[in-house]
Amino acid sequence: MDEALRIQQLRKQLETYAREYYIQDAPTVTDQEYDRLMHELEDLEAGHPELADPNSPTQRVIGAILPGFEKYTHARRMLSLGDIFSREELEEFVARVRKEFPGASFVAECKYDGLAMALHYEDGRFVRAVTRGDGLTGEVVTANVRTIRSVPMYIDAPGHVEVRGEVYMPKVSFERLNEVQTTLHLPLFANPRNAAAGSIRNLDTSVAASRNLEIFLYWYQNALEHGINTQARALEAMHAMGFPVNMDFAVCDTVDELWAFIEKTREKRSSLPYEIDGVVIKVNSLEQEEALGLNAKTPRYAIAYKYPAQEVQTRLDDIFLTIGRTGVATPNAVLTPVRVAGTLVSAASLHNEDLIRDRDLRIGDTVIIRKAGDIIPEVIASVKEQRDGTQVPYVFPDTCPVCGSELIRLPEEADHFCTNPDCPAQVLGSLIHFVSREAMNIDGLGEKKVCQLHEAHLLDTIQDIYHLAEKREEILALHGWSDKGFDKLLA
Ligand SMILES: [Zn+2]
């Protein structure tokens, strides 16, 4: 057989096998057979340098240092969608579309939290990958995208084909990456999206290759010209061409059906292997889509329903220490108040000195806040790109802010302790603990009342609790106490 032809054949065959292995998880050949064909291809390519192709399976995992990223102007603007947050806004969107197309149906798909990407093919060969950039012009990141196993290098389609989608880092890869960062004492990545973006924009292609990135395609450019007239068929066509497409989408005729998809997706969101931040709703008919066109900045034919933000950015205004019942000094972040997952957050525990160092948090930094388990706010990272030189690294104090005694950190311990056993903060902390539900569960003596009595010097030790009856008059003189309430406490 013609060696040039055999090279082409092997490249396609090996890609099919790789797809079966990595994407479909259903290999049809043994590892030995795969390796044998790979070696055959390597040998043939070595004899034919004129046929070298960076898309070849032999080349995809080899790292290289790029000089920089070229710019590329998108043939059709790559816009982000307008966001909505409520069912009412969804109803408004559907009504707007139905005003022009009364019979319009819609497609609902997951909205991935990654990096938008356009893939270009010429006569079946992968030639280019471009980031969204500012929507008009993006960066050419072909070499890094080539390292993503699920991106096909060869497709069965003539002429120019452009598909768009989202590069993302699976949750499990993200966790593994941060474990490695921890071991190497490197700063942690804030979330999978930042990690994916950092990998794609790294000039060393071996970095992207090591990060286990994935892609979902959801947009077939000029699908009408390819004889496809709905978004649902476009998704199916891309899937059939070998692109990774999330086939868990729904064609919906009513707001109720769209809302049901949004609710169903919300429920399974945390168990998905990738991060999503909402649901995209598009007009199904591609002719209607073209007719609806664009607003100034966003498409009119699609909208993104966003789940309440679980992660937001704000400013780390200061760090202050609190001293606990056992004398542990805990650093806390003072934050410019910000809404996260429905509530206002203005402070968060930073736990200990190591956490502040590992996450490289400096006073004045823009930081990323997340609600852990959607309840407790957590400062997960600083946004280093937003530093302007005024940020100040935090120096852990060496004295207790309450009593002025020395703070010490024992070897092998993460916490600092106040060394003074009579430290008022420790005394008050232990009093609050004593009356709390977990300990004595004393009715009518909550944290506020303990603080009040402590400040009035009526309650300095745990023994004092049993002598409160002797201080009846002084206590009743304080704000918020009545005879009835006091009797109840004594009981
Ligand atoms: Zn102290």
Coordinates of C-alpha atoms and ligand atoms in Angstrom, one line a residue:
M1 CA 0.0 0.0 0.0
D2 CA 1.0 3.6 -0.6
E3 CA 2.7 4.8 2.5
A4 CA 1.1 8.2 2.4
L5 CA -2.3 6.6 2.2
R6 CA -1.4 4.3 5.1
I7 CA -0.4 7.2 7.2
Q8 CA -3.8 8.9 6.7
Q9 CA -5.6 5.6 7.4
L10 CA -3.7 5.0 10.6
R11 CA -4.3 8.6 11.9
K12 CA -8.0 8.2 11.4
Q13 CA -8.1 4.7 12.8
L14 CA -6.1 5.6 15.9
E15 CA -8.3 8.6 16.6
T16 CA -11.4 6.5 16.4
Y17 CA -9.8 4.0 18.9
A18 CA -8.8 6.9 21.2
R19 CA -12.3 8.2 21.1
E20 CA -13.8 4.8 21.9
Y21 CA -11.3 4.6 24.8
Y22 CA -11.4 8.1 26.3
I23 CA -14.9 9.3 25.5
Q24 CA -17.2 6.3 25.0
D25 CA -15.3 4.2 27.5
A26 CA -15.8 1.3 25.2
P27 CA -12.5 0.2 23.5
T28 CA -12.8 -2.2 20.6
V29 CA -9.1 -3.0 20.4
T30 CA -6.6 -4.1 23.0
D31 CA -3.9 -1.7 24.3
Q32 CA -1.3 -3.9 22.6
E33 CA -3.0 -3.5 19.2
Y34 CA -3.3 0.3 19.8
D35 CA 0.4 0.6 20.7
R36 CA 1.4 -1.6 17.7
L37 CA -0.6 0.7 15.3
M38 CA 0.9 3.8 17.0
H39 CA 4.4 2.5 16.5
E40 CA 3.7 1.7 12.8
L41 CA 2.5 5.3 12.4
E42 CA 5.5 6.7 14.2
D43 CA 7.9 4.7 11.9
L44 CA 6.0 5.7 8.7
E45 CA 6.0 9.4 9.8
A46 CA 9.7 9.3 10.5
G47 CA 10.3 8.3 6.9
H48 CA 8.0 11.0 5.5
P49 CA 8.8 14.3 7.2
E50 CA 6.9 16.1 4.4
L51 CA 3.7 14.5 5.6
A52 CA 4.1 15.8 9.2
D53 CA 0.8 16.9 10.8
P54 CA 0.4 18.4 14.3
N55 CA -3.0 16.8 14.4
S56 CA -1.5 13.3 14.2
P57 CA -2.1 11.1 17.2
T58 CA 1.7 10.8 17.6
Q59 CA 1.9 14.5 18.2
R60 CA -1.0 15.3 20.4
V61 CA 0.6 14.7 23.8
I62 CA 4.0 16.2 23.1
G63 CA 4.6 19.5 24.9
A64 CA 6.0 22.6 23.3
I65 CA 6.6 26.2 24.4
L66 CA 4.6 28.6 22.3
P67 CA 6.0 32.1 21.5
G68 CA 2.5 33.7 22.1
F69 CA -1.1 33.6 21.0
E70 CA -2.2 35.0 17.7
K71 CA -5.4 37.0 17.4
Y72 CA -8.3 35.8 15.2
T73 CA -11.4 37.7 14.2
H74 CA -14.5 35.5 14.5
A75 CA -16.6 35.2 11.2
R76 CA -19.7 35.6 13.4
R77 CA -19.5 37.4 16.7
M78 CA -19.1 35.1 19.7
L79 CA -21.5 36.7 22.3
S80 CA -22.3 35.8 25.8
L81 CA -26.0 35.4 26.6
G82 CA -28.2 37.7 28.6
D83 CA -28.8 36.4 32.1
I84 CA -32.1 35.9 33.9
F85 CA -32.8 34.8 37.4
S86 CA -36.5 34.1 37.8
R87 CA -39.4 32.3 36.2
E88 CA -41.0 35.7 35.5
E89 CA -38.1 36.7 33.4
L90 CA -38.3 33.4 31.6
E91 CA -42.0 34.0 30.8
E92 CA -41.0 37.4 29.5
F93 CA -38.4 35.9 27.2
V94 CA -40.8 33.3 25.8
A95 CA -43.5 36.0 25.3
R96 CA -41.0 38.2 23.4
V97 CA -40.1 35.4 21.0
R98 CA -43.7 34.3 20.6
K99 CA -44.7 37.8 19.7
E100 CA -42.8 37.3 16.5
F101 CA -43.1 33.6 16.2
P102 CA -46.3 32.4 17.9
G103 CA -45.5 28.7 17.4
A104 CA -41.8 28.8 18.5
S105 CA -40.5 25.9 20.5
F106 CA -37.3 26.0 22.6
V107 CA -34.3 23.9 23.5
A108 CA -33.0 23.8 27.1
E109 CA -29.4 22.8 27.7
C110 CA -27.0 22.9 30.7
K111 CA -24.9 26.0 30.9
Y112 CA -21.3 24.9 31.5
D113 CA -19.0 26.9 33.8
G114 CA -15.9 26.9 31.5
L115 CA -14.2 28.7 28.7
A116 CA -16.0 29.4 25.4
M117 CA -14.2 28.0 22.4
A118 CA -14.6 27.9 18.6
L119 CA -13.2 24.9 16.7
H120 CA -12.5 25.2 13.0
Y121 CA -12.2 22.3 10.5
E122 CA -11.1 22.5 6.8
D123 CA -12.1 19.5 4.7
G124 CA -12.3 17.3 7.7
R125 CA -9.1 18.4 9.4
F126 CA -8.9 20.3 12.7
V127 CA -7.1 23.6 11.9
R128 CA -7.8 26.1 14.6
A129 CA -9.2 26.7 18.1
V130 CA -10.1 30.3 19.1
T131 CA -11.2 31.7 22.5
R132 CA -14.1 34.0 22.7
G133 CA -11.9 37.0 23.6
D134 CA -14.0 40.2 23.4
G135 CA -16.6 38.5 21.2
L136 CA -15.1 39.9 18.0
T137 CA -11.5 38.8 18.2
G138 CA -10.2 35.9 20.2
E139 CA -6.9 34.1 20.8
V140 CA -5.7 31.2 18.7
V141 CA -5.0 28.4 21.2
T142 CA -4.9 25.4 18.7
A143 CA -1.9 23.7 20.2
N144 CA -3.4 23.6 23.7
V145 CA -6.8 22.5 22.5
R146 CA -5.1 19.7 20.5
T147 CA -4.2 18.2 23.9
I148 CA -7.8 17.8 24.8
R149 CA -8.4 14.1 24.1
S150 CA -12.1 14.4 23.2
V151 CA -11.6 17.1 20.5
P152 CA -11.6 15.2 17.2
M153 CA -8.7 16.0 14.9
Y154 CA -10.5 14.5 11.8
I155 CA -14.2 14.6 11.0
D156 CA -16.2 13.3 8.1
A157 CA -17.3 16.7 6.7
P158 CA -16.1 18.5 3.6
G159 CA -15.4 22.3 3.4
H160 CA -15.3 24.7 6.3
V161 CA -17.0 23.6 9.6
E162 CA -17.1 25.7 12.7
V163 CA -18.5 24.4 16.0
R164 CA -18.5 26.1 19.3
G165 CA -18.7 24.9 22.9
E166 CA -17.1 25.1 26.3
V167 CA -13.8 23.8 27.5
Y168 CA -14.1 22.7 31.1
M169 CA -12.2 20.9 33.8
P170 CA -14.1 17.9 35.4
K171 CA -14.6 18.3 39.1
V172 CA -12.4 15.2 39.9
S173 CA -9.5 16.6 37.8
F174 CA -9.8 19.9 39.6
E175 CA -9.6 18.3 43.0
R176 CA -6.6 16.2 41.9
L177 CA -4.9 19.4 40.5
N178 CA -5.3 21.3 43.8
E179 CA -4.0 18.3 45.8
V180 CA -0.9 18.4 43.6
Q181 CA -0.7 22.2 44.1
T182 CA -0.9 21.7 47.9
T183 CA 1.9 19.1 47.9
L184 CA 4.1 21.4 45.8
H185 CA 3.2 24.4 48.1
L186 CA 1.8 26.3 45.1
P187 CA -1.3 28.5 45.2
L188 CA -4.6 26.7 44.8
F189 CA -6.9 27.3 41.9
A190 CA -10.2 29.0 42.9
N191 CA -12.5 26.9 40.8
P192 CA -12.5 24.6 37.8
R193 CA -13.2 27.5 35.4
N194 CA -10.1 29.4 36.5
A195 CA -8.0 26.3 36.3
A196 CA -9.3 25.5 32.8
A197 CA -8.7 29.1 31.6
G198 CA -5.2 29.1 33.1
S199 CA -4.4 25.8 31.3
I200 CA -5.7 26.9 27.9
R201 CA -3.8 30.3 28.1
N202 CA -0.5 28.7 29.2
L203 CA 2.3 29.0 26.6
D204 CA 3.6 25.6 27.7
T205 CA 1.4 23.1 26.0
S206 CA 2.5 20.3 28.3
V207 CA 0.5 22.1 31.1
A208 CA -2.8 21.9 29.2
A209 CA -2.0 18.3 28.3
S210 CA -1.6 17.4 32.0
R211 CA -4.8 19.0 33.1
N212 CA -7.4 16.5 31.8
L213 CA -9.6 19.2 30.1
E214 CA -12.8 18.3 28.4
I215 CA -15.1 20.0 26.0
F216 CA -18.9 20.1 25.2
L217 CA -20.0 21.4 21.8
Y218 CA -23.4 23.2 21.6
W219 CA -23.3 25.4 18.6
Y220 CA -23.0 24.4 14.9
Q221 CA -22.1 27.5 12.9
N222 CA -24.1 27.9 9.6
A223 CA -26.0 24.8 10.4
L224 CA -28.7 25.9 7.9
E225 CA -26.2 25.8 5.1
H226 CA -25.5 22.2 6.1
G227 CA -29.2 21.3 5.7
I228 CA -30.0 21.4 9.5
N229 CA -32.9 23.5 10.6
T230 CA -33.2 23.1 14.3
Q231 CA -30.9 23.4 17.3
A232 CA -31.9 19.9 18.5
R233 CA -30.9 18.5 15.1
A234 CA -27.6 20.5 15.2
L235 CA -26.8 18.9 18.5
E236 CA -27.5 15.5 17.1
A237 CA -25.5 16.2 14.0
M238 CA -22.5 17.3 16.0
H239 CA -22.8 14.2 18.2
A240 CA -22.9 12.0 15.0
M241 CA -19.8 13.7 13.7
G242 CA -17.9 12.5 16.8
F243 CA -18.0 15.7 18.8
P244 CA -18.6 15.5 22.6
V245 CA -22.2 16.8 23.0
N246 CA -24.3 16.6 26.1
M247 CA -27.4 14.8 24.8
D248 CA -29.2 15.5 28.0
F249 CA -31.2 18.5 26.5
A250 CA -34.9 19.0 26.2
V251 CA -37.1 20.4 23.4
C252 CA -39.9 22.3 25.2
D253 CA -43.1 23.9 24.0
T254 CA -44.2 25.7 27.2
V255 CA -42.7 27.7 30.1
D256 CA -43.8 24.8 32.4
E257 CA -41.7 22.4 30.4
L258 CA -38.7 24.7 30.4
W259 CA -39.1 25.4 34.2
A260 CA -39.3 21.6 34.8
F261 CA -35.9 21.2 33.0
I262 CA -34.4 24.0 35.1
E263 CA -35.6 22.4 38.3
K264 CA -34.5 18.9 37.4
T265 CA -31.1 20.2 36.5
R266 CA -30.9 22.2 39.7
E267 CA -31.5 19.0 41.7
K268 CA -28.8 16.9 40.0
R269 CA -26.3 19.8 39.6
S270 CA -24.1 18.8 42.5
S271 CA -23.8 15.2 41.4
L272 CA -22.8 16.1 37.8
P273 CA -19.1 15.4 37.1
Y274 CA -18.7 19.0 35.8
E275 CA -19.7 22.5 37.0
I276 CA -22.7 24.1 35.5
D277 CA -24.1 27.5 36.6
G278 CA -27.5 27.5 34.9
V279 CA -29.5 26.5 31.9
V280 CA -29.4 27.9 28.4
I281 CA -32.7 28.4 26.5
K282 CA -32.6 28.8 22.8
V283 CA -35.2 29.1 20.1
N284 CA -35.2 25.6 18.4
S285 CA -35.8 26.8 14.8
L286 CA -32.6 28.1 13.3
E287 CA -34.6 30.2 10.8
Q288 CA -36.3 31.9 13.7
E289 CA -33.0 32.3 15.4
E290 CA -31.5 34.1 12.4
A291 CA -34.6 36.3 12.1
L292 CA -34.5 37.2 15.8
G293 CA -30.8 38.2 15.6
L294 CA -29.0 40.2 18.2
N295 CA -29.5 43.1 20.6
A296 CA -26.6 45.5 21.0
K297 CA -24.6 43.0 23.1
T298 CA -26.6 39.8 23.5
P299 CA -28.6 37.5 21.2
R300 CA -32.4 37.8 21.1
Y301 CA -32.9 34.1 20.3
A302 CA -31.4 32.7 23.5
I303 CA -31.1 33.5 27.2
A304 CA -29.2 32.0 30.2
Y305 CA -31.1 31.2 33.3
K306 CA -28.5 31.4 36.1
Y307 CA -28.8 29.6 39.4
P308 CA -28.0 31.9 42.4
A309 CA -24.3 32.6 42.6
Q310 CA -22.4 30.3 44.9
E311 CA -19.2 32.1 44.2
V312 CA -18.7 35.9 44.1
Q313 CA -15.8 38.3 44.3
T314 CA -15.4 41.0 46.9
R315 CA -12.7 42.9 48.7
L316 CA -10.8 41.7 51.7
D317 CA -10.9 44.9 53.8
D318 CA -9.1 43.6 56.9
I319 CA -8.3 40.6 59.1
F320 CA -9.0 40.5 62.8
L321 CA -8.4 37.9 65.5
T322 CA -11.0 36.4 67.8
I323 CA -9.9 34.4 70.9
G324 CA -11.9 31.3 71.7
R325 CA -12.8 29.5 74.9
T326 CA -9.6 27.4 74.7
G327 CA -7.4 30.3 73.9
V328 CA -7.2 29.6 70.1
A329 CA -6.7 32.7 68.1
T330 CA -8.7 32.6 64.9
P331 CA -8.2 35.0 62.1
N332 CA -11.4 36.3 60.4
A333 CA -11.8 38.2 57.2
V334 CA -13.6 41.5 57.1
L335 CA -15.2 41.7 53.7
T336 CA -17.0 44.4 51.7
P337 CA -20.5 43.0 52.1
V338 CA -21.6 41.0 49.1
R339 CA -24.6 38.7 48.3
V340 CA -23.7 35.0 48.0
A341 CA -26.4 32.3 47.3
G342 CA -29.1 34.6 48.6
T343 CA -27.5 36.1 51.8
L344 CA -25.3 39.0 52.6
V345 CA -21.8 38.1 53.6
S346 CA -19.5 40.5 55.4
A347 CA -17.1 38.2 57.4
A348 CA -15.7 34.7 57.1
S349 CA -13.4 32.6 59.2
L350 CA -9.9 32.2 57.8
H351 CA -9.1 29.3 60.4
N352 CA -5.4 29.8 60.8
E353 CA -2.1 31.3 59.6
D354 CA -1.4 28.5 57.1
L355 CA -4.7 29.0 55.2
I356 CA -3.9 32.7 54.7
R357 CA -0.5 31.8 53.4
D358 CA -1.6 28.9 51.2
R359 CA -4.3 31.0 49.6
D360 CA -2.0 34.0 49.4
L361 CA -4.6 36.4 50.9
R362 CA -3.5 40.0 51.4
I363 CA -5.4 42.9 52.9
G364 CA -6.9 44.9 50.0
D365 CA -7.1 41.9 47.7
T366 CA -10.1 41.1 45.6
V367 CA -11.1 37.6 46.8
I368 CA -13.4 34.9 45.8
I369 CA -16.1 33.9 48.3
R370 CA -18.0 30.6 48.2
K371 CA -20.7 29.2 50.4
A372 CA -19.4 25.8 51.6
G373 CA -22.4 23.5 51.5
D374 CA -24.3 26.7 50.6
I375 CA -24.2 27.8 54.3
I376 CA -20.8 28.8 55.7
P377 CA -19.0 31.5 53.7
E378 CA -15.4 30.6 52.8
V379 CA -12.7 32.8 51.2
I380 CA -11.2 30.4 48.6
A381 CA -8.7 32.5 46.7
S382 CA -7.3 35.9 45.9
V383 CA -7.6 37.3 42.4
K384 CA -3.9 38.1 41.7
E385 CA -4.6 39.8 38.4
Q386 CA -6.4 42.5 40.2
R387 CA -3.6 43.5 42.5
D388 CA -2.4 47.1 42.1
G389 CA 0.5 47.1 44.5
T390 CA -1.5 48.5 47.5
Q391 CA -2.2 45.0 48.9
V392 CA -0.5 44.2 52.2
P393 CA 0.5 40.6 53.3
Y394 CA -1.0 39.8 56.7
V395 CA 1.5 39.4 59.5
F396 CA 0.1 37.2 62.3
P397 CA 0.1 39.2 65.6
D398 CA 2.4 38.0 68.4
T399 CA 0.1 39.3 71.2
C400 CA -3.5 38.6 72.2
P401 CA -5.8 41.4 71.0
V402 CA -7.9 41.0 74.2
C403 CA -5.3 40.8 77.0
G404 CA -2.0 41.6 75.4
S405 CA -0.4 38.3 76.5
E406 CA 1.9 36.5 74.1
L407 CA 0.4 34.4 71.3
I408 CA 2.3 31.2 70.6
R409 CA 2.2 28.6 67.9
L410 CA 3.5 25.2 68.9
P411 CA 5.5 23.1 66.5
E412 CA 3.3 20.8 64.4
E413 CA 0.2 22.9 65.3
A414 CA -1.7 25.1 62.9
D415 CA -3.3 27.3 65.6
H416 CA -2.0 30.1 67.7
F417 CA -2.9 30.3 71.4
C418 CA -3.2 33.0 73.9
T419 CA -0.9 32.0 76.8
N420 CA -2.9 33.7 79.5
P421 CA -5.3 31.3 81.3
D422 CA -7.2 34.3 82.8
C423 CA -7.6 36.0 79.4
P424 CA -11.0 37.7 79.5
A425 CA -11.8 36.4 76.1
Q426 CA -11.2 32.9 77.2
V427 CA -13.3 33.4 80.4
L428 CA -16.2 34.8 78.4
G429 CA -15.9 32.1 75.8
S430 CA -16.0 29.4 78.4
L431 CA -19.0 31.0 80.1
I432 CA -20.9 31.2 76.9
H433 CA -20.0 27.6 76.2
F434 CA -21.2 26.6 79.7
V435 CA -24.7 28.0 79.4
S436 CA -25.0 26.8 75.8
R437 CA -27.3 24.2 74.5
E438 CA -24.4 21.7 74.1
A439 CA -23.4 22.0 77.8
M440 CA -25.8 23.0 80.6
N441 CA -28.5 24.4 78.4
I442 CA -29.6 27.1 80.8
D443 CA -32.9 28.7 79.8
G444 CA -33.0 32.5 79.8
L445 CA -29.2 32.9 79.8
G446 CA -28.1 33.2 76.2
E447 CA -24.9 34.5 74.7
K448 CA -26.1 38.2 74.8
K449 CA -27.1 38.0 78.4
V450 CA -23.8 36.4 79.4
C451 CA -21.9 39.2 77.7
Q452 CA -24.0 41.8 79.4
L453 CA -23.5 40.3 82.9
H454 CA -19.9 39.8 82.2
E455 CA -19.4 43.5 81.2
A456 CA -21.3 44.6 84.4
H457 CA -18.8 42.4 86.4
L458 CA -21.7 40.3 87.7
L459 CA -20.5 37.1 86.1
D460 CA -16.8 36.5 86.0
T461 CA -16.6 32.7 86.7
I462 CA -18.8 29.7 86.3
Q463 CA -19.4 29.7 90.1
D464 CA -20.9 33.1 89.8
I465 CA -23.8 31.6 87.8
Y466 CA -25.0 29.8 91.0
H467 CA -24.9 33.1 93.0
L468 CA -26.9 35.2 90.6
A469 CA -29.8 35.3 93.1
E470 CA -27.7 37.4 95.5
K471 CA -27.3 40.0 92.7
R472 CA -31.0 40.4 91.9
E473 CA -31.2 44.1 92.3
E474 CA -28.1 44.9 90.2
I475 CA -29.3 42.6 87.4
L476 CA -32.8 43.9 87.3
A477 CA -31.3 47.4 86.9
L478 CA -29.8 46.3 83.6
H479 CA -31.5 46.7 80.3
G480 CA -33.8 43.9 79.2
W481 CA -34.4 42.2 82.5
S482 CA -37.8 41.7 84.3
D483 CA -38.8 40.1 87.6
K484 CA -40.5 37.3 85.6
G485 CA -37.5 36.7 83.4
F486 CA -35.2 36.7 86.3
D487 CA -37.3 34.2 88.2
K488 CA -37.5 32.0 85.2
L489 CA -33.7 32.0 85.0
L490 CA -33.3 31.1 88.7
A491 CA -35.7 28.2 88.2
Ligands
ZN1 ZN -5.6 36.7 75.7

